[in-house]
XYZ file of C-alpha atoms in Angstrom:
316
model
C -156.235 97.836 -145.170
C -155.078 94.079 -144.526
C -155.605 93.614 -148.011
C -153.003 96.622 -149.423
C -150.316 95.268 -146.406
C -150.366 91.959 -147.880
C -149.831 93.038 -151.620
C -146.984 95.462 -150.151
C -145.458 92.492 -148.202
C -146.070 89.819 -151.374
C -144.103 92.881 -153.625
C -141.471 92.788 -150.985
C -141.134 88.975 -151.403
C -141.213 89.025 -155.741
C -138.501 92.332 -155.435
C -136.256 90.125 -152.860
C -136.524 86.599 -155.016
C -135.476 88.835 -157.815
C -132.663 90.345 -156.666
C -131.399 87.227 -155.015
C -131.745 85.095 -158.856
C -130.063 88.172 -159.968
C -127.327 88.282 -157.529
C -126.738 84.177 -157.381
C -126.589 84.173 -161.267
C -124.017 87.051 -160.957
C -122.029 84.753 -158.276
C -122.391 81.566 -160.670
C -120.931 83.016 -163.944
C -118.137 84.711 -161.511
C -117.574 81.307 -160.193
C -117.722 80.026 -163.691
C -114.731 82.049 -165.059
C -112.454 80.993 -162.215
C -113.333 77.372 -161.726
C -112.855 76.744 -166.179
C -109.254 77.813 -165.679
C -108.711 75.143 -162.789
C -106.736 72.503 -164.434
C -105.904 70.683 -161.453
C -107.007 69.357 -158.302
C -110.001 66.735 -157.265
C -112.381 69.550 -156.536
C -113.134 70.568 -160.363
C -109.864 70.323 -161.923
C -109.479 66.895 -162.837
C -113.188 67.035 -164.157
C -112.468 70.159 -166.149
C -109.654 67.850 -168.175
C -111.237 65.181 -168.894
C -114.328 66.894 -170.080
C -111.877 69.050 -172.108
C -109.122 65.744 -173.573
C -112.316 63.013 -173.491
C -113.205 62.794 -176.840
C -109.198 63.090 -178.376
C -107.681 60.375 -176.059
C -107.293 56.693 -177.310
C -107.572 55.262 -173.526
C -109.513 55.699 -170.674
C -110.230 54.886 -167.084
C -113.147 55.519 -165.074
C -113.770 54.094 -161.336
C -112.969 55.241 -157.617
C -109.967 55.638 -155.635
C -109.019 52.317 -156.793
C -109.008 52.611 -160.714
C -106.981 56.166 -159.475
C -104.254 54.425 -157.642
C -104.129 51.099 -159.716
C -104.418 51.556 -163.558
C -101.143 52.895 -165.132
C -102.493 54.527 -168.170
C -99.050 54.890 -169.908
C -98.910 51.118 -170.428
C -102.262 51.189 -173.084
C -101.564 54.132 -174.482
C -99.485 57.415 -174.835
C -102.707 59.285 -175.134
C -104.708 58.134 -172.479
C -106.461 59.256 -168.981
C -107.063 57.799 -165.489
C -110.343 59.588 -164.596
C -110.548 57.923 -161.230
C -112.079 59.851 -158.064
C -111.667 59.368 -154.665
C -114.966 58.063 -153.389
C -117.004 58.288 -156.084
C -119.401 55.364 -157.702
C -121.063 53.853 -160.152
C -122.810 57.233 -161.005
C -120.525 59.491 -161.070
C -119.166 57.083 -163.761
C -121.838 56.517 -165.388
C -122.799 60.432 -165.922
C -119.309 60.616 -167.455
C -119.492 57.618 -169.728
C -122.790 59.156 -171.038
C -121.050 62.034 -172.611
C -118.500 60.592 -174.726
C -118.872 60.680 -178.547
C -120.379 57.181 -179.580
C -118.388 57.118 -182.572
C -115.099 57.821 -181.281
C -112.511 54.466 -180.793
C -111.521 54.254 -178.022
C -110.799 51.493 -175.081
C -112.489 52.184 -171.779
C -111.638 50.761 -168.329
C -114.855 50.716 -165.829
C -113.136 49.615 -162.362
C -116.270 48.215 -160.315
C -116.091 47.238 -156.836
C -118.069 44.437 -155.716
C -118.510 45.608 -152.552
C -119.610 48.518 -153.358
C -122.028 47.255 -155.758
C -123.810 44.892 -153.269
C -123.947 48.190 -150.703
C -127.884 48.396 -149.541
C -126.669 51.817 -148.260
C -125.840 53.045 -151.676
C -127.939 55.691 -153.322
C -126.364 57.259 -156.294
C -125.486 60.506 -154.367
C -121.754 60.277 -155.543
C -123.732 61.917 -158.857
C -123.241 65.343 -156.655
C -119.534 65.756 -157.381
C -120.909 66.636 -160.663
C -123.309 69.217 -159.556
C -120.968 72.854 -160.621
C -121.760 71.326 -164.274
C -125.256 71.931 -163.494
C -126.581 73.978 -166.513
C -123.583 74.137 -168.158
C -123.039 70.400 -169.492
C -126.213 69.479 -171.303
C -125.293 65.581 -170.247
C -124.573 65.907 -167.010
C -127.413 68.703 -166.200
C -129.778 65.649 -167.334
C -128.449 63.142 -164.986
C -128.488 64.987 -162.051
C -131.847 66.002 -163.072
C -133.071 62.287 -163.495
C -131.121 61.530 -160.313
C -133.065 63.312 -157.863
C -130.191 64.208 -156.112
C -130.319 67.950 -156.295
C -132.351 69.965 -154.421
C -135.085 72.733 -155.323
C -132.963 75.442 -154.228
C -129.965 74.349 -155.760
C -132.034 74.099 -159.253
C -133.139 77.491 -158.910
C -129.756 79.108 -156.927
C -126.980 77.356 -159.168
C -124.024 78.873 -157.150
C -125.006 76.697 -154.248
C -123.879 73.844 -156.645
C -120.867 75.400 -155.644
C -120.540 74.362 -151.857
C -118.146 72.327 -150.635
C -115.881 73.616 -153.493
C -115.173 76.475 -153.597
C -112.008 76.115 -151.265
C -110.194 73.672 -153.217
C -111.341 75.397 -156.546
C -109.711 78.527 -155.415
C -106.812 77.248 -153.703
C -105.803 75.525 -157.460
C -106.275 78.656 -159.149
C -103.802 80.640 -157.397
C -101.535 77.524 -156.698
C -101.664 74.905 -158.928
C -101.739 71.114 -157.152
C -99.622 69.844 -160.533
C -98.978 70.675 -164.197
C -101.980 69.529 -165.692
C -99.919 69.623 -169.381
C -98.125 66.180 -168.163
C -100.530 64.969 -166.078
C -102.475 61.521 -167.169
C -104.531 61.119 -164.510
C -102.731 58.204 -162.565
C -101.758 58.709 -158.880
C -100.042 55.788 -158.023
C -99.099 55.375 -154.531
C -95.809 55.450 -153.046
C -94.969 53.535 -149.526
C -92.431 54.919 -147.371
C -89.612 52.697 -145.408
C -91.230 54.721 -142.552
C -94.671 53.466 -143.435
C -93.736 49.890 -143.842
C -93.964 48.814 -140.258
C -97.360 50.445 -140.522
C -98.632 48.742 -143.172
C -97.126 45.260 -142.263
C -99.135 45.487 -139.037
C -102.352 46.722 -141.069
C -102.297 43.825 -143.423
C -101.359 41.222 -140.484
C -104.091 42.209 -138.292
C -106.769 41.809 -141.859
C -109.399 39.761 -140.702
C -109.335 36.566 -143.109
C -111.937 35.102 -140.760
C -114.915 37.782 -142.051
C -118.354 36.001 -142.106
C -120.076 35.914 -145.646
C -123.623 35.577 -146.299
C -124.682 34.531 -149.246
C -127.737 36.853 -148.965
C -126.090 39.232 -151.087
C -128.833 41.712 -152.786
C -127.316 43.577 -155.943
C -128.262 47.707 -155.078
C -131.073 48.524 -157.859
C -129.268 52.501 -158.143
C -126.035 50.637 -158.788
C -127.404 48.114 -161.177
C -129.474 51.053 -163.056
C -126.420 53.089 -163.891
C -124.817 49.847 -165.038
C -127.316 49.207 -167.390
C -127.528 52.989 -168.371
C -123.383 52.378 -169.311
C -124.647 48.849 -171.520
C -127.497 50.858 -173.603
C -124.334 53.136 -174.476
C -121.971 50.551 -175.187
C -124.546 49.345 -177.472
C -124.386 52.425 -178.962
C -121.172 53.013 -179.457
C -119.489 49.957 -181.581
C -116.158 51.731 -182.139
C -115.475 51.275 -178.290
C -114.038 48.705 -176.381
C -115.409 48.186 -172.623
C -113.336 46.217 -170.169
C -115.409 46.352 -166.714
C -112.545 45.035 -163.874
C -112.253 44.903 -160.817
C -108.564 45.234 -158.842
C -106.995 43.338 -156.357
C -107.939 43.632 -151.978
C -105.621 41.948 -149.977
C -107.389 38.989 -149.218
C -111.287 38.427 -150.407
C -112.813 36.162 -148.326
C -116.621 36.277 -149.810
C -116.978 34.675 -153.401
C -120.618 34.997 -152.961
C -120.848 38.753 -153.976
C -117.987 38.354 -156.915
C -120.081 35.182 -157.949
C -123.527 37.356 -158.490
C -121.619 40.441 -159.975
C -120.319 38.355 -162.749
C -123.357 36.623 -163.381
C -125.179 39.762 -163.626
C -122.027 41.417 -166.259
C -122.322 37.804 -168.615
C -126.297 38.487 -168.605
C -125.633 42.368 -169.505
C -123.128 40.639 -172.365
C -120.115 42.479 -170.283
C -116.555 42.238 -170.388
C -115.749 41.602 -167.273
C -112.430 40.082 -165.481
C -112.489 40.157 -161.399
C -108.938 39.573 -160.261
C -109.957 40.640 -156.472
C -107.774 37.428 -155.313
C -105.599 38.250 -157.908
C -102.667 38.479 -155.459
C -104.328 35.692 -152.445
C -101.579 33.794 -152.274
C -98.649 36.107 -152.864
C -97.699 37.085 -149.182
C -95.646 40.234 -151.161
C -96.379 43.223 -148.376
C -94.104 45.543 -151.233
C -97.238 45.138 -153.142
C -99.864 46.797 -150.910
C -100.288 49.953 -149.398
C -102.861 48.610 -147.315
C -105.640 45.426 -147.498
C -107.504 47.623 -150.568
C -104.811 49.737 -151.857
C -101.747 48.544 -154.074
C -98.709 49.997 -153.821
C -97.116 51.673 -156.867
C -95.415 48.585 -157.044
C -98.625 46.361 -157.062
C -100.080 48.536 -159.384
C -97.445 48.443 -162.118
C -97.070 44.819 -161.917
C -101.336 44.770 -162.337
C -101.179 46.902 -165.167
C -98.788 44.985 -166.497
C -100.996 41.889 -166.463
C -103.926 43.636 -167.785
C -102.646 45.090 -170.888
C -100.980 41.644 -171.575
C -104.053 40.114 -171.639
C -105.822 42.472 -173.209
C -103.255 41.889 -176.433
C -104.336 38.460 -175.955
C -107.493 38.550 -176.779
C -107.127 41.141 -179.480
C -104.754 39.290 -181.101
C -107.271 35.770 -181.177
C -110.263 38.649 -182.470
């Protein structure tokens, strides 16, 4: 008798998993149809257009809030793209990187942040913005895979992948954040004359006295996905990598900047740190606040870069 309830309850349990795969692969394509004609937004949009323009743009830009707010795309190219993310880090960029076309031309702009980079706290988890690509991107499905950072039920449910989305996937469906059609990517940030006084008091209470150790441990997750990006900029000699990092306020450790740059010249990286860029420049009209240029800083940055860049194309 014990034996017939317990293959009537393990039939239960088979009939229920069914239905639920069933059901959450119902919810998924659903989800699916609405979230591919997002366009805009950070919750899938802005990922849905560069994984649609990536492979027929001449310039790109790839990095966190930072390479967002401080690259001005227009200024290398008419057909280029700011792919920067609030938040997001070296794996999140490094998925993305990963599915370009090696034999495309193209410049690309890795933003690092040395900070960041040298965080023992780190642990690739920014690879999760990525997750509603999950079985649909053949790239990125491998990545998260190899990243560990999904869950079993999430590789088995793939609307869960969904979480933390949906809002902002279906707010831009029915209202647009921006016409995606002129849109480059490039949110450049605009200060206020009512945000000044703000802002002046932000960057005048900066602590320039910060202790530095010069302990600094490079993260091995961090340093992983950078070396994932070098084996495909090996691979892809029709590219040109520029790895930067953007102006702070005022840097006060050199001991992190120095290790980061030795590790890029042993990788046989392009890199230029200009984190002190602006040190001695006591221009507040440049900042939005000690990590954050103002669309003013920005420009002026962008400016710099792409006339160095010619530079050194022209003496190639």
């Amino acid at each position: 008798m014990n034996i017939e309830i317990a293959k009537k309850f393990f039939k239960i349990i088979i009939l229920t998993l069914l239905i639920s795969y069933g059901l959450d692969k119902l919810v998924f394509f659903g989800l699916n149809k609405i979230s591919d004609k997002v366009m805009s937004g950070q919750s899938i949009g802005k990922l849905n257009q560069f994984l649609f323009i990536k492979d027929s743009t001449d310039f790109l830009v790839f990095g966190n809030s930072r390479a967002n707010r401080h690259i001005d795309v227009d200024l290398f190219s008419e057909n280029g793209y700011n792919m920067g993310i609030d938040g997001i880090g070296i794996a999140y960029n490094s998925t993305l990187i990963n599915t370009l076309l090696e034999d495309k031309k193209q410049l690309v702009l890795v933003h690092i942040d040395t900070k960041n980079f040298f965080d023992a706290d780190y642990d690739g988890s920014d690879i999760r913005g990525l997750k509603t690509k999950y079985q649909r991107d053949t790239d990125i499905t491998s990545a998260l895979e190899k990243s560990g950072q999904l869950s079993v039920l999430q590789k088995f449910y793939y609307s869960m992948n969904y979480n933390g989305n949906a809002i902002g996937i279906t707010k831009n469906y029915f209202r647009p954040s921006y016409n995606y059609k002129t849109y480059n990517g490039y949110d450049p940030i605009s200060v206020s004359p009512d945000q000044e006084s703000m802002r002046d008091t932000v960057l005048s209470n900066f602590d320039s006295d910060k202790e530095c150790s010069d302990n600094h441990e490079v993260n091995v997750i961090a340093l992983d996905y950078l070396k994932s990006i070098k084996t495909f900029v090996d691979k892809s000699p029709n590219k040109t990598f520029l790895f930067v990092t953007s102006p702070i306020y005022n840097d006060t450790c050199s001991a992190d900047n120095t290790k980061l740059n030795q590790i890029m010249q042993d990788l046989g990286l392009n890199y230029w740190d200009y984190s002190n860029l602006y040190k001695d420049i006591k221009d507040n009209s440049l900042w939005k606040d000690a990590t954050h240029m103002s669309k003013k800083g920005a420009e002026a940055f962008s400016k710099l870069l792409i006339e160095k860049f010619k530079i050194i194309i022209s003496k190639d």
